[in-house]
CSV table of C-alpha atoms in Angstrom, one decimal:
chain,number,residue,atom,x,y,z
Z,1,MET,CA,115.2,125.4,100.8
Z,2,ALA,CA,113.8,127.2,103.9
Z,3,GLY,CA,110.2,128.4,104.0
Z,4,ARG,CA,106.8,127.0,104.9
Z,5,GLU,CA,105.9,125.6,101.5
Z,6,THR,CA,109.0,123.1,101.7
Z,7,GLU,CA,108.0,121.9,105.3
Z,8,GLU,CA,104.1,121.4,105.1
Z,9,ARG,CA,103.0,118.2,103.5
Z,10,GLY,CA,99.7,117.8,101.5
Z,11,PHE,CA,96.9,115.0,101.9
Z,12,LEU,CA,97.9,113.4,98.8
Z,13,SER,CA,101.5,113.2,99.1
Z,14,GLY,CA,101.7,112.6,102.7
Z,15,PRO,CA,105.0,112.7,104.6
Z,16,ARG,CA,108.5,111.6,103.8
Z,17,THR,CA,108.0,112.5,100.0
Z,18,THR,CA,111.8,112.6,99.4
Z,19,GLU,CA,112.2,108.9,100.6
Z,20,ARG,CA,111.9,106.4,97.6
Z,21,PRO,CA,109.5,103.8,98.6
Z,22,ARG,CA,110.1,100.1,97.8
Z,23,SER,CA,107.7,100.0,94.8
Z,24,THR,CA,107.7,102.8,92.2
Z,25,SER,CA,106.7,103.0,88.4
Z,26,THR,CA,108.9,104.5,85.9
Z,27,ALA,CA,107.8,106.5,82.7
Z,28,VAL,CA,110.4,107.5,80.0
Z,29,TYR,CA,109.3,110.0,77.2
Z,30,THR,CA,111.6,110.9,74.6
Z,31,ALA,CA,111.5,113.4,71.6
Z,32,LEU,CA,113.9,114.3,68.8
Z,33,PHE,CA,113.8,118.2,68.4
Z,34,ASP,CA,115.1,119.9,65.3
Z,35,ALA,CA,117.0,122.5,67.7
Z,36,PRO,CA,120.5,122.8,69.1
Z,37,SER,CA,120.6,121.1,72.6
Z,38,ASP,CA,121.7,124.5,74.4
Z,39,ARG,CA,118.4,126.0,73.0
Z,40,VAL,CA,116.4,123.1,74.3
Z,41,PHE,CA,118.0,123.1,77.7
Z,42,SER,CA,117.6,126.9,77.9
Z,43,PHE,CA,114.0,126.6,76.9
Z,44,CYS,CA,113.3,124.0,79.7
Z,45,THR,CA,115.0,125.9,82.6
Z,46,SER,CA,113.3,129.2,81.5
Z,47,ARG,CA,110.1,130.4,83.1
Z,48,SER,CA,108.6,131.2,79.8
Z,49,GLY,CA,109.4,127.9,78.3
Z,50,PHE,CA,108.0,126.4,81.2
Z,51,GLU,CA,104.8,128.2,81.4
Z,52,GLU,CA,104.2,127.9,77.6
Z,53,SER,CA,104.6,124.2,77.5
Z,54,MET,CA,102.5,123.3,80.7
Z,55,PRO,CA,98.8,122.9,80.2
Z,56,SER,CA,96.5,125.8,80.7
Z,57,GLY,CA,95.6,126.4,84.4
Z,58,VAL,CA,99.0,125.7,85.8
Z,59,GLU,CA,100.1,128.8,87.8
Z,60,VAL,CA,103.7,129.4,88.9
Z,61,LEU,CA,103.8,130.8,92.5
Z,62,ARG,CA,107.3,130.6,93.2
Z,63,TRP,CA,110.0,130.4,90.4
Z,64,PRO,CA,113.7,129.4,91.5
Z,65,GLY,CA,115.3,132.7,92.8
Z,66,ARG,CA,118.8,132.0,91.4
Z,67,GLY,CA,117.5,130.3,88.3
Z,68,PHE,CA,117.8,126.5,88.3
Z,69,ALA,CA,120.4,125.3,90.6
Z,70,GLN,CA,120.7,122.5,93.1
Z,71,GLY,CA,118.5,123.3,96.3
Z,72,GLU,CA,116.3,125.8,94.6
Z,73,VAL,CA,112.5,125.5,95.1
Z,74,MET,CA,109.6,125.9,92.7
Z,75,VAL,CA,105.8,126.1,93.7
Z,76,LEU,CA,103.0,125.6,91.3
Z,77,ARG,CA,99.2,125.4,91.6
Z,78,TRP,CA,96.4,124.0,89.5
Z,79,ARG,CA,93.1,122.3,89.8
Z,80,LEU,CA,92.9,118.5,89.4
Z,81,ALA,CA,90.1,117.7,87.1
Z,82,GLY,CA,89.1,121.2,87.1
Z,83,VAL,CA,88.0,120.9,90.9
Z,84,LEU,CA,90.5,119.8,93.4
Z,85,PRO,CA,93.1,122.4,94.1
Z,86,VAL,CA,96.6,121.1,94.2
Z,87,ARG,CA,99.8,122.8,95.4
Z,88,TRP,CA,103.0,121.3,94.0
Z,89,VAL,CA,106.3,122.0,95.7
Z,90,GLY,CA,109.5,120.6,94.3
Z,91,VAL,CA,113.3,121.1,94.9
Z,92,ILE,CA,115.9,121.0,92.1
Z,93,GLU,CA,117.8,117.8,93.5
Z,94,SER,CA,120.6,117.9,90.9
Z,95,PHE,CA,121.6,120.2,88.2
Z,96,GLU,CA,124.3,119.9,85.4
Z,97,ASP,CA,124.2,122.9,83.2
Z,98,GLY,CA,123.3,122.2,79.6
Z,99,VAL,CA,123.0,118.4,80.3
Z,100,ARG,CA,120.2,117.4,82.9
Z,101,PHE,CA,118.4,118.4,86.1
Z,102,THR,CA,116.3,116.6,88.4
Z,103,ASP,CA,113.2,117.9,90.3
Z,104,LEU,CA,111.9,116.1,93.4
Z,105,GLN,CA,108.5,116.6,94.7
Z,106,LEU,CA,108.1,117.8,98.3
Z,107,ARG,CA,104.4,118.4,98.2
Z,108,GLY,CA,101.8,117.4,95.5
Z,109,LEU,CA,99.8,114.4,94.2
Z,110,PHE,CA,102.3,111.7,94.6
Z,111,ARG,CA,103.8,109.9,97.5
Z,112,TYR,CA,107.1,110.1,95.6
Z,113,PHE,CA,107.8,111.9,92.3
Z,114,ARG,CA,111.4,112.4,90.9
Z,115,HIS,CA,111.6,113.9,87.4
Z,116,THR,CA,114.8,114.1,85.3
Z,117,HIS,CA,115.0,116.3,82.2
Z,118,SER,CA,117.8,115.7,79.9
Z,119,VAL,CA,119.2,116.8,76.6
Z,120,GLU,CA,121.7,115.1,74.3
Z,121,PRO,CA,123.0,116.4,71.3
Z,122,LYS,CA,122.3,114.5,67.9
Z,123,GLY,CA,124.1,116.4,65.3
Z,124,ALA,CA,122.1,119.6,64.7
Z,125,ALA,CA,119.0,118.1,66.6
Z,126,THR,CA,118.6,117.2,70.2
Z,127,ALA,CA,117.2,114.3,72.0
Z,128,TYR,CA,115.2,115.4,74.9
Z,129,THR,CA,114.0,112.9,77.7
Z,130,ASP,CA,111.7,113.0,80.6
Z,131,ARG,CA,112.3,110.2,83.1
Z,132,VAL,CA,109.8,110.1,85.8
Z,133,GLU,CA,109.8,107.8,88.8
Z,134,PHE,CA,106.7,107.8,90.8
Z,135,ALA,CA,104.4,106.3,93.6
Z,136,SER,CA,101.0,107.3,94.6
Z,137,ARG,CA,99.5,106.4,98.0
Z,138,LEU,CA,97.0,104.4,96.3
Z,139,GLY,CA,99.5,101.6,95.3
Z,140,PRO,CA,101.3,100.1,92.4
Z,141,ALA,CA,98.1,98.8,90.8
Z,142,VAL,CA,96.5,102.1,90.5
Z,143,ASP,CA,99.9,103.6,89.5
Z,144,ARG,CA,100.1,101.4,86.7
Z,145,THR,CA,96.4,101.3,85.4
Z,146,VAL,CA,95.1,104.7,86.3
Z,147,LEU,CA,98.0,107.2,86.8
Z,148,ARG,CA,100.3,106.0,84.1
Z,149,PRO,CA,97.9,106.6,81.1
Z,150,VAL,CA,97.1,110.0,82.6
Z,151,MET,CA,100.7,110.8,82.7
Z,152,ASP,CA,101.3,109.4,79.3
Z,153,ARG,CA,98.7,111.9,77.8
Z,154,MET,CA,100.2,114.8,79.9
Z,155,PHE,CA,103.7,114.4,79.0
Z,156,LEU,CA,103.2,113.4,75.4
Z,157,ALA,CA,101.2,116.6,74.9
Z,158,ARG,CA,103.8,118.5,76.8
Z,159,LEU,CA,106.4,117.2,74.3
Z,160,ALA,CA,104.1,118.2,71.2
Z,161,ARG,CA,103.8,121.6,72.7
Z,162,MET,CA,107.6,121.9,73.2
Z,163,ARG,CA,108.2,121.0,69.4
Z,164,GLU,CA,105.8,123.5,68.3
Z,165,LEU,CA,107.7,126.2,70.1
Z,166,LEU,CA,111.0,125.0,69.7
Z,167,GLU,CA,110.9,124.1,66.0
Z,168,GLY,CA,108.1,126.9,65.1
Z,169,GLY,CA,110.5,129.6,65.8
Z,170,ALA,CA,109.0,130.8,69.1
């Protein structure tokens, strides 16, 4: 996890991004995909699956060198509202092959951002869940009233895109 990008902190995230604040918000998004769980998990941990399911403008600057494994780092860049450049650095905090992985923001938009991706077989289908625990430096009221609706739109659009890609034969 060595490297400059894991040590420097952004203005928006501030210091100590791996310490869970007393107050966080949690968002859970679940979708049932008509695809086997191993395919869904492989899609989520592949660079192509990641890039194809993200909004346009998100650029991968560093992909986990050994693939998804505990301690590996990912670096992304995009423009918030098309203007403000954002550099997001995350570390794979935990990884259970074929079941779940959690990334923890080291630098980015949030004071704290922990995202768990999990798959669960449901017959021939798969229940996929994103569980996001977050806190901004703007406080819980802004997290609930401003950031949560933005995250809802973003994650639901991502799940819809994942559905197209996984069920459309891509």
